[in-house]
Short mmCIF file of C-alpha atoms in Angstrom, two decimals:
data_model
loop_
_atom_site.label_atom_id
_atom_site.label_comp_id
_atom_site.label_asym_id
_atom_site.label_seq_id
_atom_site.Cartn_x
_atom_site.Cartn_y
_atom_site.Cartn_z
CA MET A 76 108.41 21.04 47.59
CA THR A 77 108.33 17.46 48.87
CA SER A 78 110.86 16.37 51.50
CA ALA A 79 112.49 13.90 49.07
CA GLN A 80 113.04 16.66 46.52
CA VAL A 81 114.47 19.01 49.14
CA GLU A 82 116.87 16.32 50.38
CA LYS A 83 118.00 15.59 46.81
CA ASP A 84 118.60 19.28 46.12
CA VAL A 85 120.58 19.72 49.34
CA GLU A 86 122.62 16.60 48.56
CA ASN A 87 123.49 18.01 45.13
CA GLY A 88 124.20 21.48 46.55
CA LYS A 89 121.37 23.08 44.59
CA ALA A 90 118.79 25.72 45.48
CA PRO A 91 115.26 24.38 45.94
CA GLU A 92 114.02 26.01 42.72
CA GLU A 93 117.08 24.99 40.65
CA GLY A 94 116.42 24.97 36.94
CA TYR A 95 114.96 28.46 36.47
CA GLU A 96 117.16 31.28 35.27
CA ARG A 97 117.58 34.12 37.76
CA GLY A 98 118.22 36.68 35.08
CA LEU A 99 115.76 39.50 35.75
CA GLY A 100 117.65 42.75 36.28
CA SER A 101 116.41 45.79 38.19
CA ARG A 102 115.52 47.57 34.93
CA GLN A 103 113.25 44.70 33.88
CA VAL A 104 111.60 44.21 37.28
CA GLN A 105 110.83 47.93 37.59
CA MET A 106 109.25 48.12 34.14
CA ILE A 107 107.30 44.88 34.66
CA ALA A 108 106.00 46.40 37.90
CA ILE A 109 104.86 49.51 36.05
CA GLY A 110 103.36 47.52 33.17
CA GLY A 111 101.58 45.21 35.61
CA ALA A 112 99.57 48.18 36.85
CA VAL A 113 98.50 49.12 33.32
CA GLY A 114 96.38 46.60 31.46
CA VAL A 115 93.17 45.84 29.65
CA GLY A 116 91.06 46.79 32.68
CA LEU A 117 92.11 50.40 32.15
CA PHE A 118 92.33 50.45 28.38
CA LEU A 119 89.02 48.67 27.63
CA GLY A 120 87.10 48.14 30.87
CA ALA A 121 87.15 51.85 31.71
CA GLY A 122 84.80 52.52 28.77
CA ALA A 123 81.92 50.56 30.31
CA ASN A 124 82.68 51.96 33.77
CA ILE A 125 82.64 55.57 32.54
CA ALA A 126 79.20 54.92 31.07
CA LYS A 127 78.04 53.62 34.48
CA ALA A 128 79.68 56.15 36.80
CA GLY A 129 80.75 59.17 34.78
CA PRO A 130 83.60 61.28 36.20
CA SER A 131 83.25 59.67 39.64
CA LEU A 132 85.15 56.70 38.19
CA ILE A 133 88.29 58.76 38.84
CA PHE A 134 87.55 58.64 42.57
CA MET A 135 86.85 54.89 42.42
CA TYR A 136 90.25 54.24 40.83
CA ALA A 137 91.94 56.42 43.45
CA LEU A 138 90.13 54.67 46.32
CA ALA A 139 90.93 51.20 44.99
CA GLY A 140 94.51 52.30 44.34
CA VAL A 141 95.00 53.13 48.02
CA ILE A 142 93.76 49.64 48.96
CA ILE A 143 96.08 48.05 46.39
CA PHE A 144 99.01 49.89 47.96
CA PHE A 145 98.06 48.46 51.38
CA ILE A 146 97.99 44.98 49.85
CA MET A 147 101.35 45.40 48.16
CA ARG A 148 103.02 46.74 51.31
CA ALA A 149 101.68 43.70 53.20
CA LEU A 150 103.07 41.40 50.47
CA GLY A 151 106.35 43.29 50.49
CA GLU A 152 106.79 42.76 54.22
CA LEU A 153 106.16 39.03 53.82
CA LEU A 154 108.50 38.70 50.84
CA LEU A 155 111.38 40.38 52.69
CA TYR A 156 110.67 38.28 55.79
CA ARG A 157 110.99 35.08 53.77
CA PRO A 158 111.62 35.42 50.01
CA VAL A 159 110.40 32.12 48.65
CA SER A 160 109.22 30.72 45.35
CA GLY A 161 105.46 30.35 45.43
CA SER A 162 105.12 33.70 47.20
CA PHE A 163 101.63 34.24 48.66
CA ALA A 164 100.66 30.59 48.23
CA GLU A 165 103.56 29.66 50.49
CA TYR A 166 102.56 32.28 53.08
CA SER A 167 99.00 30.94 53.06
CA ARG A 168 100.44 27.47 53.64
CA GLU A 169 102.64 28.71 56.49
CA PHE A 170 100.16 30.88 58.39
CA LEU A 171 96.76 29.37 57.57
CA GLY A 172 97.62 25.74 56.86
CA PRO A 173 98.44 23.45 53.91
CA PHE A 174 94.91 23.48 52.47
CA PHE A 175 94.95 27.28 52.10
CA GLY A 176 98.32 27.16 50.35
CA TYR A 177 96.98 24.54 47.96
CA PHE A 178 93.72 26.46 47.41
CA THR A 179 95.49 29.80 46.88
CA ALA A 180 97.99 28.41 44.37
CA TRP A 181 95.27 26.77 42.28
CA THR A 182 93.02 29.85 42.52
CA TYR A 183 95.86 32.12 41.40
CA TRP A 184 96.33 29.78 38.46
CA LEU A 185 92.60 30.14 37.70
CA MET A 186 92.86 33.93 37.96
CA TRP A 187 95.56 34.06 35.31
CA VAL A 188 93.76 31.60 33.05
CA VAL A 189 90.57 33.68 33.02
CA THR A 190 92.59 36.90 32.82
CA GLY A 191 94.17 35.42 29.71
CA MET A 192 90.66 34.86 28.38
CA ALA A 193 89.82 38.52 29.08
CA GLU A 194 92.97 39.72 27.33
CA LEU A 195 92.22 37.56 24.29
CA THR A 196 88.68 38.96 24.21
CA ALA A 197 90.00 42.51 24.47
CA ALA A 198 92.57 41.88 21.74
CA ALA A 199 89.82 40.57 19.47
CA ILE A 200 87.76 43.70 20.15
CA TYR A 201 90.75 45.93 19.32
CA VAL A 202 91.33 44.14 16.01
CA ASN A 203 87.63 44.62 15.27
CA TYR A 204 88.41 48.38 15.17
CA TRP A 205 90.33 47.79 11.92
CA PHE A 206 88.60 44.66 10.63
CA PRO A 207 84.93 44.71 11.72
CA ALA A 208 84.06 41.81 9.39
CA VAL A 209 86.37 39.37 11.24
CA SER A 210 84.63 37.39 13.99
CA GLN A 211 85.93 37.90 17.55
CA TRP A 212 86.51 34.20 18.13
CA VAL A 213 88.73 33.85 15.04
CA THR A 214 91.02 36.64 16.19
CA ALA A 215 91.08 35.35 19.77
CA LEU A 216 92.09 31.88 18.57
CA ALA A 217 94.84 33.26 16.32
CA PHE A 218 96.37 35.27 19.18
CA LEU A 219 96.14 32.30 21.53
CA VAL A 220 98.16 30.11 19.18
CA ILE A 221 100.75 32.82 18.40
CA LEU A 222 101.35 33.65 22.07
CA PHE A 223 101.54 29.99 23.02
CA VAL A 224 104.36 29.44 20.54
CA ALA A 225 106.12 32.67 21.57
CA ASN A 226 105.85 31.89 25.29
CA LEU A 227 108.21 28.93 25.30
CA ILE A 228 111.20 31.16 26.02
CA SER A 229 113.83 31.70 28.73
CA VAL A 230 113.17 33.81 31.81
CA LYS A 231 115.74 36.37 30.65
CA LEU A 232 114.09 36.71 27.24
CA PHE A 233 110.64 36.83 28.87
CA GLY A 234 111.84 39.73 31.03
CA GLU A 235 113.22 41.58 28.03
CA ILE A 236 110.03 41.11 25.98
CA GLU A 237 107.86 42.27 28.89
CA PHE A 238 110.20 45.23 29.44
CA TRP A 239 109.56 46.50 25.91
CA PHE A 240 105.84 45.70 26.02
CA SER A 241 105.59 47.74 29.22
CA MET A 242 107.70 50.51 27.74
CA VAL A 243 105.23 50.81 24.85
CA LYS A 244 102.28 51.04 27.28
CA VAL A 245 103.92 53.56 29.58
CA THR A 246 105.24 55.76 26.76
CA ALA A 247 101.85 55.78 25.05
CA LEU A 248 99.99 56.68 28.25
CA ILE A 249 102.35 59.55 29.00
CA GLY A 250 101.94 60.72 25.41
CA MET A 251 98.15 60.64 25.75
CA ILE A 252 98.31 62.69 28.95
CA VAL A 253 100.63 65.28 27.36
CA ILE A 254 98.42 65.63 24.26
CA GLY A 255 95.30 65.89 26.43
CA LEU A 256 96.89 68.59 28.56
CA GLY A 257 97.88 70.38 25.34
CA VAL A 258 94.27 70.35 24.14
CA LEU A 259 93.09 71.68 27.52
CA THR A 260 95.76 74.37 27.71
CA PHE A 261 96.02 75.61 24.13
CA GLY A 262 92.63 74.56 22.75
CA PHE A 263 93.93 72.99 19.55
CA SER A 264 92.11 70.17 17.67
CA SER A 265 88.40 69.71 17.04
CA ALA A 266 87.88 68.99 20.75
CA GLY A 267 89.58 72.22 21.82
CA ASP A 268 86.39 74.29 21.97
CA THR A 269 84.62 71.89 24.33
CA ALA A 270 87.57 70.62 26.35
CA SER A 271 87.38 71.91 29.90
CA VAL A 272 87.99 70.85 33.48
CA ALA A 273 84.33 71.74 34.01
CA ASN A 274 83.42 68.61 32.02
CA LEU A 275 84.04 66.74 35.27
CA TRP A 276 80.89 68.18 36.86
CA GLN A 277 78.88 70.05 34.21
CA PHE A 278 76.92 67.06 32.93
CA ASP A 279 74.72 66.00 35.88
CA GLY A 280 77.51 66.41 38.42
CA PHE A 281 80.54 64.38 39.50
CA PHE A 282 78.26 61.46 40.48
CA PRO A 283 75.80 61.68 37.54
CA LYS A 284 74.14 58.31 38.23
CA GLY A 285 74.40 58.32 42.00
CA ILE A 286 76.95 57.00 44.47
CA GLY A 287 75.41 53.52 44.32
CA SER A 288 76.06 53.22 40.58
CA SER A 289 79.62 54.45 41.10
CA LEU A 290 80.27 51.87 43.80
CA MET A 291 79.05 49.11 41.47
CA THR A 292 82.01 49.87 39.19
CA LEU A 293 84.47 48.82 41.93
CA GLN A 294 84.47 45.21 40.76
CA GLY A 295 85.63 46.33 37.30
CA VAL A 296 88.09 48.77 38.84
CA MET A 297 89.62 46.02 40.98
CA PHE A 298 90.00 43.87 37.85
CA ALA A 299 92.07 46.68 36.35
CA TYR A 300 94.54 46.29 39.21
CA LEU A 301 94.95 42.52 38.87
CA ALA A 302 98.59 41.57 38.21
CA VAL A 303 100.19 44.24 40.39
CA GLU A 304 101.12 41.39 42.74
CA LEU A 305 103.02 39.73 39.87
CA VAL A 306 106.03 41.88 40.78
CA GLY A 307 106.33 39.77 43.93
CA VAL A 308 106.70 36.64 41.80
CA THR A 309 109.13 38.17 39.30
CA ALA A 310 111.15 39.91 42.00
CA GLY A 311 111.75 36.49 43.51
CA GLU A 312 113.80 35.74 40.40
CA SER A 313 115.54 39.09 40.27
CA GLU A 314 119.23 39.61 40.79
CA ASN A 315 118.73 41.65 43.97
CA PRO A 316 115.18 41.37 45.40
CA GLU A 317 116.04 43.20 48.63
CA LYS A 318 116.60 46.38 46.61
CA THR A 319 114.29 45.97 43.63
CA LEU A 320 111.17 44.84 45.52
CA PRO A 321 110.83 47.77 47.98
CA LYS A 322 111.52 50.22 45.16
CA ALA A 323 108.91 48.62 42.90
CA ILE A 324 106.26 48.66 45.65
CA ASN A 325 107.01 52.15 46.95
CA THR A 326 106.66 53.64 43.46
CA LEU A 327 103.18 52.10 43.10
CA PRO A 328 101.29 55.22 44.37
CA TRP A 329 102.71 57.52 41.72
CA ARG A 330 102.10 54.90 39.02
CA ILE A 331 98.44 54.71 40.04
CA ALA A 332 98.18 58.50 40.33
CA LEU A 333 99.69 59.04 36.89
CA PHE A 334 98.42 56.15 34.78
CA TYR A 335 94.94 55.69 36.23
CA VAL A 336 93.80 58.83 38.02
CA GLY A 337 95.83 61.22 35.85
CA ALA A 338 95.04 59.65 32.48
CA LEU A 339 91.29 59.32 33.19
CA THR A 340 91.08 62.86 34.55
CA VAL A 341 92.67 64.31 31.41
CA ILE A 342 90.49 62.22 29.09
CA LEU A 343 87.25 63.16 30.88
CA CYS A 344 88.23 66.82 30.76
CA VAL A 345 88.91 66.67 27.02
CA VAL A 346 85.79 64.64 26.12
CA LYS A 347 82.58 64.72 28.17
CA TRP A 348 81.77 61.42 29.81
CA THR A 349 78.43 60.97 27.97
CA GLU A 350 80.29 60.31 24.71
CA PHE A 351 81.94 57.11 25.95
CA ALA A 352 80.34 53.69 25.54
CA PRO A 353 80.96 50.09 26.69
CA GLY A 354 83.15 47.93 24.45
CA VAL A 355 85.19 50.88 23.14
CA SER A 356 88.51 51.94 24.60
CA PRO A 357 88.10 55.46 26.07
CA PHE A 358 91.62 56.27 24.89
CA VAL A 359 90.83 55.37 21.28
CA GLU A 360 87.55 57.28 21.50
CA ALA A 361 89.28 60.35 22.96
CA PHE A 362 91.79 60.51 20.11
CA ALA A 363 89.01 60.10 17.57
CA LYS A 364 87.11 63.03 19.18
CA ILE A 365 90.25 65.15 19.22
CA GLY A 366 90.35 64.61 15.48
CA ILE A 367 93.55 62.63 15.10
CA PRO A 368 92.40 59.46 13.27
CA ALA A 369 95.94 58.17 12.92
CA GLY A 370 96.37 58.82 16.63
CA ALA A 371 93.35 56.68 17.41
CA GLY A 372 94.80 53.88 15.30
CA ILE A 373 98.14 54.16 17.09
CA VAL A 374 96.44 54.05 20.48
CA ASN A 375 94.45 51.03 19.37
CA PHE A 376 97.71 49.31 18.46
CA VAL A 377 99.16 50.21 21.87
CA VAL A 378 96.20 48.81 23.78
CA LEU A 379 96.33 45.68 21.60
CA THR A 380 99.97 45.32 22.63
CA ALA A 381 98.97 45.77 26.27
CA ALA A 382 96.40 42.99 26.04
CA LEU A 383 98.83 40.59 24.38
CA SER A 384 101.51 41.49 26.92
CA SER A 385 99.22 40.64 29.83
CA CYS A 386 98.13 37.38 28.20
CA ASN A 387 101.78 36.49 27.66
CA SER A 388 102.48 37.14 31.35
CA GLY A 389 99.50 34.98 32.22
CA MET A 390 100.88 32.03 30.29
CA TYR A 391 104.23 32.47 32.02
CA SER A 392 102.66 32.72 35.50
CA THR A 393 100.33 29.76 35.14
CA GLY A 394 103.15 27.49 34.00
CA ARG A 395 105.20 28.48 37.05
CA MET A 396 102.28 28.08 39.46
CA LEU A 397 101.56 24.56 38.21
CA ARG A 398 105.21 23.68 38.71
CA THR A 399 105.10 25.02 42.29
CA LEU A 400 102.00 22.91 42.93
CA ALA A 401 103.70 19.84 41.46
CA ASP A 402 106.77 20.45 43.65
CA ASN A 403 104.46 20.42 46.70
CA GLY A 404 102.77 17.21 45.58
CA GLU A 405 99.53 19.08 44.87
CA ALA A 406 99.52 18.63 41.09
CA PRO A 407 100.75 15.85 38.76
CA LYS A 408 104.54 15.38 38.93
CA ALA A 409 104.80 15.87 35.17
CA PHE A 410 104.25 19.61 35.69
CA SER A 411 107.52 19.89 37.62
CA ARG A 412 109.66 19.06 34.59
CA LEU A 413 111.37 21.82 32.63
CA SER A 414 111.91 21.83 28.89
CA ALA A 415 115.29 22.22 27.19
CA SER A 416 114.73 26.00 27.20
CA LYS A 417 114.16 25.90 31.00
CA THR A 418 110.43 26.62 30.79
CA PRO A 419 107.59 24.60 32.38
CA ALA A 420 106.30 23.73 28.91
CA LEU A 421 103.66 21.19 29.97
CA GLY A 422 102.16 23.57 32.53
CA ILE A 423 102.00 26.33 29.92
CA THR A 424 100.39 23.96 27.40
CA VAL A 425 97.66 22.85 29.80
CA SER A 426 96.99 26.46 30.88
CA VAL A 427 96.71 27.60 27.27
CA ALA A 428 94.25 24.78 26.60
CA PHE A 429 92.03 26.16 29.38
CA MET A 430 92.45 29.71 28.06
CA GLY A 431 90.90 28.32 24.89
CA ILE A 432 87.56 28.37 26.74
CA GLY A 433 87.72 32.12 26.19
CA VAL A 434 87.71 31.50 22.45
CA VAL A 435 84.52 29.45 22.87
CA LEU A 436 82.91 32.27 24.89
CA ASN A 437 83.80 34.72 22.12
CA TYR A 438 81.98 32.42 19.71
CA VAL A 439 78.88 31.79 21.86
CA VAL A 440 78.38 35.13 23.65
CA PRO A 441 80.79 37.69 22.13
CA GLU A 442 78.92 40.65 23.64
CA LYS A 443 79.15 39.26 27.19
CA ALA A 444 82.46 37.37 27.07
CA PHE A 445 84.54 40.20 28.55
CA GLY A 446 82.14 40.80 31.45
CA TYR A 447 81.94 37.11 32.36
CA VAL A 448 85.66 36.44 32.44
CA THR A 449 86.56 39.68 34.22
CA SER A 450 84.11 38.93 37.03
CA VAL A 451 85.58 35.44 37.54
CA ALA A 452 89.13 36.82 37.42
CA THR A 453 88.20 39.52 39.94
CA ALA A 454 86.73 36.96 42.36
CA ALA A 455 89.89 34.82 42.11
CA GLY A 456 92.07 37.91 42.52
CA ILE A 457 90.14 39.02 45.61
CA TRP A 458 90.78 35.61 47.20
CA THR A 459 94.51 35.92 46.47
CA TRP A 460 94.64 39.42 47.97
CA LEU A 461 92.68 38.30 51.04
CA MET A 462 95.17 35.49 51.64
CA ILE A 463 98.05 37.98 51.42
CA LEU A 464 96.38 40.29 53.93
CA ILE A 465 95.32 37.58 56.39
CA SER A 466 98.79 36.01 56.22
CA HIS A 467 100.24 39.45 56.94
CA VAL A 468 98.01 39.95 59.98
CA LEU A 469 99.02 36.54 61.37
CA TYR A 470 102.68 37.22 60.62
CA ARG A 471 102.58 40.52 62.51
CA ARG A 472 101.01 38.76 65.49
CA ALA A 473 103.84 36.23 65.44
CA VAL A 474 106.45 39.00 65.25
CA ASP A 475 104.84 40.91 68.14
CA ALA A 476 104.86 37.70 70.18
CA GLY A 477 108.55 37.13 69.38
CA ARG A 478 107.95 33.88 67.49
CA LEU A 479 109.23 35.12 64.10
CA PRO A 480 111.93 37.58 62.97
CA ALA A 481 110.88 41.04 61.82
CA SER A 482 110.97 41.89 58.12
CA SER A 483 113.41 44.45 56.74
CA PHE A 484 110.49 46.09 54.86
CA PRO A 485 107.71 46.57 57.44
CA ALA A 486 104.30 47.83 56.29
CA PRO A 487 103.38 51.25 57.70
CA GLY A 488 100.88 51.02 60.55
CA GLY A 489 101.62 47.35 61.15
CA ALA A 490 98.54 45.23 60.44
CA LYS A 491 96.04 48.12 60.79
CA PHE A 492 95.82 48.87 57.07
CA SER A 493 95.59 45.17 56.29
CA TYR A 494 92.35 45.07 58.31
CA VAL A 495 91.06 48.08 56.33
CA ALA A 496 91.91 46.36 53.04
CA ILE A 497 90.23 43.10 54.16
CA ALA A 498 87.01 45.00 54.96
CA PHE A 499 87.15 46.74 51.57
CA LEU A 500 87.62 43.48 49.64
CA LEU A 501 84.70 41.88 51.50
CA PHE A 502 82.59 44.92 50.58
CA VAL A 503 83.50 44.50 46.89
CA THR A 504 82.57 40.82 47.14
CA GLY A 505 79.17 41.92 48.43
CA LEU A 506 78.79 44.22 45.42
CA ILE A 507 79.59 41.32 43.10
CA ALA A 508 76.90 39.22 44.82
CA TYR A 509 74.40 42.08 44.44
CA ASP A 510 75.01 42.57 40.70
CA PRO A 511 73.08 39.96 38.66
CA ASP A 512 75.50 40.26 35.73
CA SER A 513 78.63 39.52 37.75
CA ARG A 514 77.03 37.19 40.30
CA VAL A 515 77.73 34.24 38.01
CA CYS A 516 81.38 34.36 39.07
CA LEU A 517 80.41 33.43 42.64
CA TYR A 518 78.66 30.32 41.30
CA VAL A 519 81.82 29.49 39.36
CA MET A 520 83.92 30.01 42.50
CA ALA A 521 81.56 27.80 44.53
CA GLY A 522 82.00 25.02 41.98
CA TRP A 523 85.74 25.65 41.96
CA THR A 524 85.84 25.34 45.76
CA LEU A 525 84.00 22.02 45.69
CA ALA A 526 86.33 20.68 43.00
CA LEU A 527 89.44 21.71 44.95
CA ALA A 528 88.04 20.30 48.19
CA ALA A 529 87.44 16.96 46.45
CA GLY A 530 90.99 17.08 45.08
CA TRP A 531 92.36 17.80 48.56
CA PHE A 532 90.64 14.79 50.09
CA ALA A 533 91.93 12.65 47.22
CA LEU A 534 95.47 13.90 47.88
CA LYS A 535 95.12 13.20 51.58
CA ALA A 536 93.91 9.65 50.91
CA ARG A 537 96.80 8.97 48.53
CA ASP A 538 99.61 10.51 50.60
CA PRO A 539 98.79 12.06 54.01
CA ARG A 540 102.25 13.69 54.16
CA VAL A 541 101.26 16.12 51.40
CA THR A 542 98.62 17.66 53.65
CA GLU A 543 100.81 18.00 56.75
CA ARG A 544 101.97 21.41 57.93
CA ARG A 545 105.71 21.86 57.33
CA GLU A 546 108.22 24.22 58.87
CA PRO A 547 109.04 27.14 56.54
CA ARG A 548 112.36 27.13 54.67
CA PHE A 549 114.18 30.44 55.01
CA GLU A 550 116.10 31.72 52.03
CA LYS A 551 118.55 34.57 51.81
CA ALA A 552 117.22 37.59 49.91
CA GLY A 553 119.53 38.60 47.11
#
């Protein structure tokens, strides 16, 4: 936020982010946290990854899940050290310098825009299950318009809508696991005769296409975990972040174990991995193989809901991020204005316009649209996670040196696991560079970097104060 805005807020006795509703209760934050870990990357992306890696995909999700927990504990420590609107962008600004805060905020905006494209693509694919004659781009456009209109709501209503969206996803996943375990245990349904835990290794082993092929799925697996950090943003608007945030982060391991590792393990035991194909949700396919056609249709509806839920969250997040950038003088001032319903309507509108590129991709290259946008979103997400981890390392150094106060929610092992997570993310970036299909995202990111660098120099020429390092503003948690 600019110094003039801060002074005006203080003069009026207002909080720096005055205007937003702080109406997210613990119930909503917890369910948003759970729903954030369950999205289109699992429901749709897992189909292509099973075809590439077979049962070893279970191990890849578990491995990536451990790294995600390290990232979230690092973010949690930072958030309880200084709970601030802007979250990881603000920590990048504080510990690495103003340019990194600017770059991270804009890149997180990009991540959600392209994630929105991926969700629209997935939603179009799900509708194709019922209406194969309808073109993907038509469906994607229809959902884009509907969600744009629905997104201009209050924070409290947003939280309630996301609560029920997440409830649908979580309930459905638990139901799938229970039914799958029933098939394995009692042998009912048309898949009962072939369902077996041995399906995990009987068909060319646990790593049927080699460890190298399994590792190449990590980029898709990491995409599945995008949005888990959203709980840090929403918890900043919760009624009691000091209680809700640690609880939401500490329950992440069991959410990953149940919804990713558990669900995939059950599915791959019920149906052998060779029967799954790219572009088809493994959950829909599993129910079809079990012989419950209505069940497959229900699951398809659930995963459609999941995609629309994530896209809705993306619209909400991008509008907020543009407002944060505008408050820091790093985006047009018009983005800082709120509508009568207390939403950053202009920021949402501009973000939705960019999400419309996804509709164009669905028209031009419908068979490759999902792969393109997920790779770009993953690259942007990896940058965001790296900034969280590097900021955490620098924060811990400052704490050890006595320059900053310790957080009430310290990460286990100090900064050690942050170093492990940094190495892992750099390894995944190397895999992206090696894969010719996903390598395009690095070209996009290179162009994005040049564009942001040019924008930074333009900002500096217009108002040098925008690019100066500022002392952090401490805010009371809760």
